[in-house]
Short mmCIF file of C-alpha atoms and ligand atoms in Angstrom, two decimals:
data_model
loop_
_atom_site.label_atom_id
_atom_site.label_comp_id
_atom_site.label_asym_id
_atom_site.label_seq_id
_atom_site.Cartn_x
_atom_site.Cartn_y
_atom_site.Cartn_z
CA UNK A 853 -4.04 8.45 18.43
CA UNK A 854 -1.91 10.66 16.34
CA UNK A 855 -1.65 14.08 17.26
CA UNK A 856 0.97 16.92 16.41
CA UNK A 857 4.33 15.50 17.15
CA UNK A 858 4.82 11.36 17.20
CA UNK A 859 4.20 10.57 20.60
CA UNK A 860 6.30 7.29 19.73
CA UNK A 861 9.23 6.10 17.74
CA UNK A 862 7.67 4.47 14.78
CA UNK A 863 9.25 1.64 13.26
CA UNK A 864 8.15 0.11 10.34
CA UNK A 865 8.80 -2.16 7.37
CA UNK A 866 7.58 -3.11 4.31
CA UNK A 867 8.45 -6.67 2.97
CA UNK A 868 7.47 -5.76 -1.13
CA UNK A 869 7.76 -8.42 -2.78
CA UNK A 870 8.70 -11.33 -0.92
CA UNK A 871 7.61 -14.13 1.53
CA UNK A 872 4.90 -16.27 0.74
CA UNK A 873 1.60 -16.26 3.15
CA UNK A 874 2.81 -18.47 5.40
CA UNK A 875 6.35 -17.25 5.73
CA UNK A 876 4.75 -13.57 6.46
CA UNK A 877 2.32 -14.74 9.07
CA UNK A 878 5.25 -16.61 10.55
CA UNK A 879 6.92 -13.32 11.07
CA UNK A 880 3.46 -12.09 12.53
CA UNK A 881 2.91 -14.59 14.79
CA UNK A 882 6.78 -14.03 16.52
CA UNK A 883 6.11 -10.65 16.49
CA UNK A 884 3.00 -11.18 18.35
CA UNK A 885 4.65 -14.02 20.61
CA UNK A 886 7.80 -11.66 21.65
CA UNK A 887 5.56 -8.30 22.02
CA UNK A 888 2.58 -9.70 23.66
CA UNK A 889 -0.33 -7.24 23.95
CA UNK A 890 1.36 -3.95 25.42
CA UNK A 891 3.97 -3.59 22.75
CA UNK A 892 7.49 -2.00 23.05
CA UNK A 893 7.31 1.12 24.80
CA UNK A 894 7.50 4.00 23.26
CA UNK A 895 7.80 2.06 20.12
CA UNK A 896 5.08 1.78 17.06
CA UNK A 897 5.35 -0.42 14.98
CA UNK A 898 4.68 -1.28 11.99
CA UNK A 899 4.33 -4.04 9.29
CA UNK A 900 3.35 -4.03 5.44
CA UNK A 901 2.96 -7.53 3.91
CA UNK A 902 2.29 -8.16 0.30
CA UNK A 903 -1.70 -7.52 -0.39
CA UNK A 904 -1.74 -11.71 -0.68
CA UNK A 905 -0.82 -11.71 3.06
CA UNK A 906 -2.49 -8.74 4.38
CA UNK A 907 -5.56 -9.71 5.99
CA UNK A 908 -3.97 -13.04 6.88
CA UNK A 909 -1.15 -11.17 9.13
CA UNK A 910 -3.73 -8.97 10.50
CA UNK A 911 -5.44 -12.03 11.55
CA UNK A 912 -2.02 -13.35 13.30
CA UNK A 913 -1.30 -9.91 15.06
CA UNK A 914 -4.55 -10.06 16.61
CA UNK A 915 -7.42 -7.41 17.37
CA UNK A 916 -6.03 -4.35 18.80
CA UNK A 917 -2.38 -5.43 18.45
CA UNK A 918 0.10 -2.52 18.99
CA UNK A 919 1.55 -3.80 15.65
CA UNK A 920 -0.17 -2.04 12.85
CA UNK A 921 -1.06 -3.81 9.81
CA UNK A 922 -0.71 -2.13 6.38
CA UNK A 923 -0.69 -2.18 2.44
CA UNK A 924 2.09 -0.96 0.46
CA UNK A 925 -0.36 0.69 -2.55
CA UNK A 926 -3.90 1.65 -2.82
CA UNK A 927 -6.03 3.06 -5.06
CA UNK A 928 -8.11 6.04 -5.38
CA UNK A 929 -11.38 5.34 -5.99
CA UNK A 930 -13.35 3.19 -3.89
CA UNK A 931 -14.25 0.55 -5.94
CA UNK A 932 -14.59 0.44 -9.89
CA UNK A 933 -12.90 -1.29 -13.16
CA UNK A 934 -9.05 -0.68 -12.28
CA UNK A 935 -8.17 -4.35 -12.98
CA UNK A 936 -5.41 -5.47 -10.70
CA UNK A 937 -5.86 -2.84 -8.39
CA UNK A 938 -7.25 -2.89 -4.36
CA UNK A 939 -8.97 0.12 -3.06
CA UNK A 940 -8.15 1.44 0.61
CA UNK A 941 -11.39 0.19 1.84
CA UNK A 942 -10.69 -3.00 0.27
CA UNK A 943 -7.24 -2.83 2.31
CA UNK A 944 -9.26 -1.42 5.63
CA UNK A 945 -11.32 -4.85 5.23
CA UNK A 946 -8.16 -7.07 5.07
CA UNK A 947 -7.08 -5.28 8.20
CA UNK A 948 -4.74 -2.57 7.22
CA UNK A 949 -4.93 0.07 9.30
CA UNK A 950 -1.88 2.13 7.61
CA UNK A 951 -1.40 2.50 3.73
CA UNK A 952 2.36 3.40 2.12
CA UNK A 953 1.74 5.72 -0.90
CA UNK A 954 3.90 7.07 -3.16
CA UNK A 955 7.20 4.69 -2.59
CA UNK A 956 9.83 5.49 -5.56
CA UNK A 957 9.51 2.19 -6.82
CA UNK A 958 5.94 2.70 -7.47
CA UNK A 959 6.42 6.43 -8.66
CA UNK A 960 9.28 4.85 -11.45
CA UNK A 961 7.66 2.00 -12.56
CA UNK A 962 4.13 2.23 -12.23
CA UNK A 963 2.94 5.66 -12.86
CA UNK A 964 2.66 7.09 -9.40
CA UNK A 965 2.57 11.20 -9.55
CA UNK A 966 2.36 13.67 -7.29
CA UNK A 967 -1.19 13.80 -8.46
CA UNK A 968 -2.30 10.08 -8.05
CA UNK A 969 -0.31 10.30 -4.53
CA UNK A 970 -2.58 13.64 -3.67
CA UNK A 971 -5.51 11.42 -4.47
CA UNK A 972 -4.41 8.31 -3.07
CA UNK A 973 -3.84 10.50 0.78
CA UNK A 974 -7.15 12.00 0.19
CA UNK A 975 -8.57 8.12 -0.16
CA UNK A 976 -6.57 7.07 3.11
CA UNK A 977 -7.71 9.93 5.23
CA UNK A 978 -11.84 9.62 4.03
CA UNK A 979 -11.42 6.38 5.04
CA UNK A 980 -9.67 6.07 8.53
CA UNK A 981 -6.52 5.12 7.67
CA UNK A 982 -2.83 6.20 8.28
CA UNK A 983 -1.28 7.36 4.71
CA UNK A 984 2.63 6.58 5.03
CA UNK A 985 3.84 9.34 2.08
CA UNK A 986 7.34 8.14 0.70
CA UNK A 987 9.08 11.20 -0.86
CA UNK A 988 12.70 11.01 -2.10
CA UNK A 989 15.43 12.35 -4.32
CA UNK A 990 17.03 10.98 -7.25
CA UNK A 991 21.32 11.03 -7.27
CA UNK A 992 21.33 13.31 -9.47
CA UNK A 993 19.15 16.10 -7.65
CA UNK A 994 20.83 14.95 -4.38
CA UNK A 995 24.32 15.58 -6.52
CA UNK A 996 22.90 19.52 -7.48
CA UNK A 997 21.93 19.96 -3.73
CA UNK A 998 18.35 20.51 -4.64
CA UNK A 999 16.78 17.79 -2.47
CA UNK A 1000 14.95 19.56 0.09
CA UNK A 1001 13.30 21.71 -2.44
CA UNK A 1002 12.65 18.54 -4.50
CA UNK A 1003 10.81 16.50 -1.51
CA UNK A 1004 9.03 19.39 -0.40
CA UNK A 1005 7.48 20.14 -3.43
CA UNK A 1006 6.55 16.15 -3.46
CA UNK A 1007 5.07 16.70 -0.23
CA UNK A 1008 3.29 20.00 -0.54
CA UNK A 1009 1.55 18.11 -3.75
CA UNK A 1010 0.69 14.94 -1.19
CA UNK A 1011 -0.75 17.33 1.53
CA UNK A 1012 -2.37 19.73 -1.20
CA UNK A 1013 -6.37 20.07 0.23
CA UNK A 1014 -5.93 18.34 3.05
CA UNK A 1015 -7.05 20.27 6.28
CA UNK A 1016 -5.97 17.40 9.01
CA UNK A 1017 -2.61 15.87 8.50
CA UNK A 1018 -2.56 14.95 11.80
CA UNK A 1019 -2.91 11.22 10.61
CA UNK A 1020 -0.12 11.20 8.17
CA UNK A 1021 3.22 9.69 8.27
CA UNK A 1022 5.64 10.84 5.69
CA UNK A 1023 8.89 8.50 4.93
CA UNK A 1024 11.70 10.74 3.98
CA UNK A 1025 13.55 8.05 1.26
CA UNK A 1026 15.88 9.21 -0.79
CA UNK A 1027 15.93 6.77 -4.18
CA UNK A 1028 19.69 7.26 -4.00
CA UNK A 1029 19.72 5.43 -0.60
CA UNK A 1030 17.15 2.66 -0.84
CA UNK A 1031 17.51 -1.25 -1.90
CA UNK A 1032 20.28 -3.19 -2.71
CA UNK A 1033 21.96 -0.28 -4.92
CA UNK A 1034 21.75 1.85 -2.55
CA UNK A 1035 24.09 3.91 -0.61
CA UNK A 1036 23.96 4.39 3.45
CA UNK A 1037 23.46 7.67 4.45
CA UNK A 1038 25.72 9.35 6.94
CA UNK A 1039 23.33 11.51 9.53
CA UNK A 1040 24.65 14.62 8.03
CA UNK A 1041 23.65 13.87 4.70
CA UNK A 1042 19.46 13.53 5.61
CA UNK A 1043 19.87 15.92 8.26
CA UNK A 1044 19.12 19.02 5.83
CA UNK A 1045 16.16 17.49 4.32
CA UNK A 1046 14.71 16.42 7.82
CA UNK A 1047 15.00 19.90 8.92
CA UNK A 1048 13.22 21.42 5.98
CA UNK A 1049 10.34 18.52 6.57
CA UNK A 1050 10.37 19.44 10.26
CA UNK A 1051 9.98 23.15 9.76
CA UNK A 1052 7.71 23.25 6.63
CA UNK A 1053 5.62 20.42 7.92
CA UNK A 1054 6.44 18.59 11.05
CA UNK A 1055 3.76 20.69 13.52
CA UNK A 1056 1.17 19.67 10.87
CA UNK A 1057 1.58 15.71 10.42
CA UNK A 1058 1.54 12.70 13.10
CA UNK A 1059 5.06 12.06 11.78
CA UNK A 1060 8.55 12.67 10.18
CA UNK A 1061 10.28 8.84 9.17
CA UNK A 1062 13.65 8.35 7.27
CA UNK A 1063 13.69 5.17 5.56
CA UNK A 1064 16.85 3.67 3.07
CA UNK A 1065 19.65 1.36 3.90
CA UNK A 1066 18.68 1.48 7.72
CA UNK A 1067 20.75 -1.59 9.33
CA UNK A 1068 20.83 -2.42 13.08
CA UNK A 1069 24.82 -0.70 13.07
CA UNK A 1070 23.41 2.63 11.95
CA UNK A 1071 19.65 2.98 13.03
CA UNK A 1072 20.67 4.77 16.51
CA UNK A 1073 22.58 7.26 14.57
CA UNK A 1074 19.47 7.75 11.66
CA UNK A 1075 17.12 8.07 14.90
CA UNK A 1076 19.32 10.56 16.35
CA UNK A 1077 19.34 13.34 13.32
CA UNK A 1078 17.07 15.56 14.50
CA UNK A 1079 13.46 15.72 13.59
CA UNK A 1080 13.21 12.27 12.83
CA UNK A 1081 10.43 10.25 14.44
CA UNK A 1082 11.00 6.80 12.81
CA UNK A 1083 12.07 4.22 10.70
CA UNK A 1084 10.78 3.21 7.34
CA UNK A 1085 13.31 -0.39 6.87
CA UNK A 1086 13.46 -2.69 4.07
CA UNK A 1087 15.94 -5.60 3.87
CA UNK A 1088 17.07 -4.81 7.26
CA UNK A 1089 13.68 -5.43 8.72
CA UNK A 1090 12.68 -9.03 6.59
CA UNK A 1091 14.13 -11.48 9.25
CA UNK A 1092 12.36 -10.93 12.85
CA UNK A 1093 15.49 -10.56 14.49
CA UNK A 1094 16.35 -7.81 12.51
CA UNK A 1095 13.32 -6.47 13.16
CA UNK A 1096 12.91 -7.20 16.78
CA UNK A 1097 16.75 -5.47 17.24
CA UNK A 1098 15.67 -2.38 15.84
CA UNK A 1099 12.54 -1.89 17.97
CA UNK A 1100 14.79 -2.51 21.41
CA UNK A 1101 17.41 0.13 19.27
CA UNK A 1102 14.21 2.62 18.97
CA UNK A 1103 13.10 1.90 22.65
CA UNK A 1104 16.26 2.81 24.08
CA UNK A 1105 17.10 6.05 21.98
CA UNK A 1106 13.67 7.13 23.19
CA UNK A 1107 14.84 6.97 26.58
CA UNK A 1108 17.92 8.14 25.85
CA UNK A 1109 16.15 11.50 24.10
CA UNK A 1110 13.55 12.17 27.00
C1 PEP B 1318 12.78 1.01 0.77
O1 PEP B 1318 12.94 0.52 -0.35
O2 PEP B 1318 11.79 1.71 1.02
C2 PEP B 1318 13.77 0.75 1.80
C3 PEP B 1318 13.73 1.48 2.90
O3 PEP B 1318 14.63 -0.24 1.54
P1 PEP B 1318 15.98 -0.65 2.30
O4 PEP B 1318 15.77 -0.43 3.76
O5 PEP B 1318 16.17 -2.09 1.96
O6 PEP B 1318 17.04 0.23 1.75
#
């Protein structure tokens, strides 16, 4: 159960769009074999297949898994005529017990606003389910220094009307750091954006995560900034040895911290 601060590291991925069904519940069913049913201490994790693999790797992680399935979109309403489109209960029925809203990808290319992600966290919460809230900077506001007024104001507009954010996860990302034209971080460089999160938000919401160009050199470093609870990975995350690595890195900077 999430409440107040993450009682865990949380490390997720999504894999957007790649692996077929079978090469996603492949990664499932390692992830199942080398976690068995108690997990990694101190350690949640986290996987988001594409919505053709969802309730297929839900399947493979097994009931009450300490892996939590997810989808990496959802919509709205609850059900309606939004062609192409799966609701969060739809999602919730394939298994998905976490929903990513708001990634940049989505916000450039398919219309996601701060509005539609406000909605979208309202669906997530009525319905049971973890909203992961990706917020981020472009270069050119990270080049102005305006980011942490930027992503708050994203996040202010995600939380807007909600009264329990205990449940939800937001994924500091910014778009200048993310994918394959993306540039690593240092720690100093998130750490005044994490801070503003933290103080504006973090005694509010199950969860502070950074997420962009996270590799298994620099994750102990990203873990260490200070206020962050977790990793949101990408390419880093796609083979289950990357993945596996950075769950052992989490597990041990826990200790390390405590
Ligand atoms: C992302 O796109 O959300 C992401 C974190 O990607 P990567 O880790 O590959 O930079």
């Amino acid at each position: 159960m999430l409440s107040g601060r993450a009682p865990a590291r949380w490390i997720g991925t999504s894999f957007k769009m790649t692996k077929t069904r079978a090469e996603a519940v492949a990664f499932a069913r390692t992830l199942r074999e080398a976690l068995g049913p108690d997990g990694v201490p101190g350690v949640r994790p986290f996987v988001l297949p594409p919505a053709t693999a969802l309730a297929e790797v839900a399947a493979a992680l097994g009931p009450g898994s300490p892996v939590l399935a997810g989808a990496q979109n959802a919509h709205w309403e609850d059900a309606g005529p939004w062609t192409g489109e799966i609701s969060v209960p739809q999602a919730a029925d394939a298994g998905a017990r976490i929903v990513e809203i708001g990634h940049s990808e989505r916000r450039a290319h398919f219309g996601e606003t701060d509005a539609t992600v406000r909605l979208k966290v309202a669906s997530a919460l009525r319905h049971g389910l973890i909203p992961l809230v990706c917020c981020g900077e472009e270069a050119g506001v990270h080049a102005r220094g305006d980011s942490a007024a930027h992503v708050l104001a994203q996040v202010a507009a995600a939380l807007d009307g909600v009264e329990d954010a205990t449940r939800v996860l937001i994924a500091y990302e910014p778009v200048w750091a993310i994918g394959e034209r993306g540039r690593e971080p240092h720690p100093g460089e998130i750490a005044d954006v994490v801070a503003a999160l933290r103080d504006a938000h973090g005694s509010r919401v199950g969860g502070i995560l950074y997420g962009g160009s996270v590799t298994e050199r620099n994750a102990a470093a990203l873990l260490g900034v200070d206020g962050v609870d977790g990793l949101f990975v990408g390419r880093a995350a796609w083979r289950i040895e990357g993945f596996l690595a950075l769950l052992a890195t989490a597990a041990s900077a826990r200790v390390t911290a405590s």
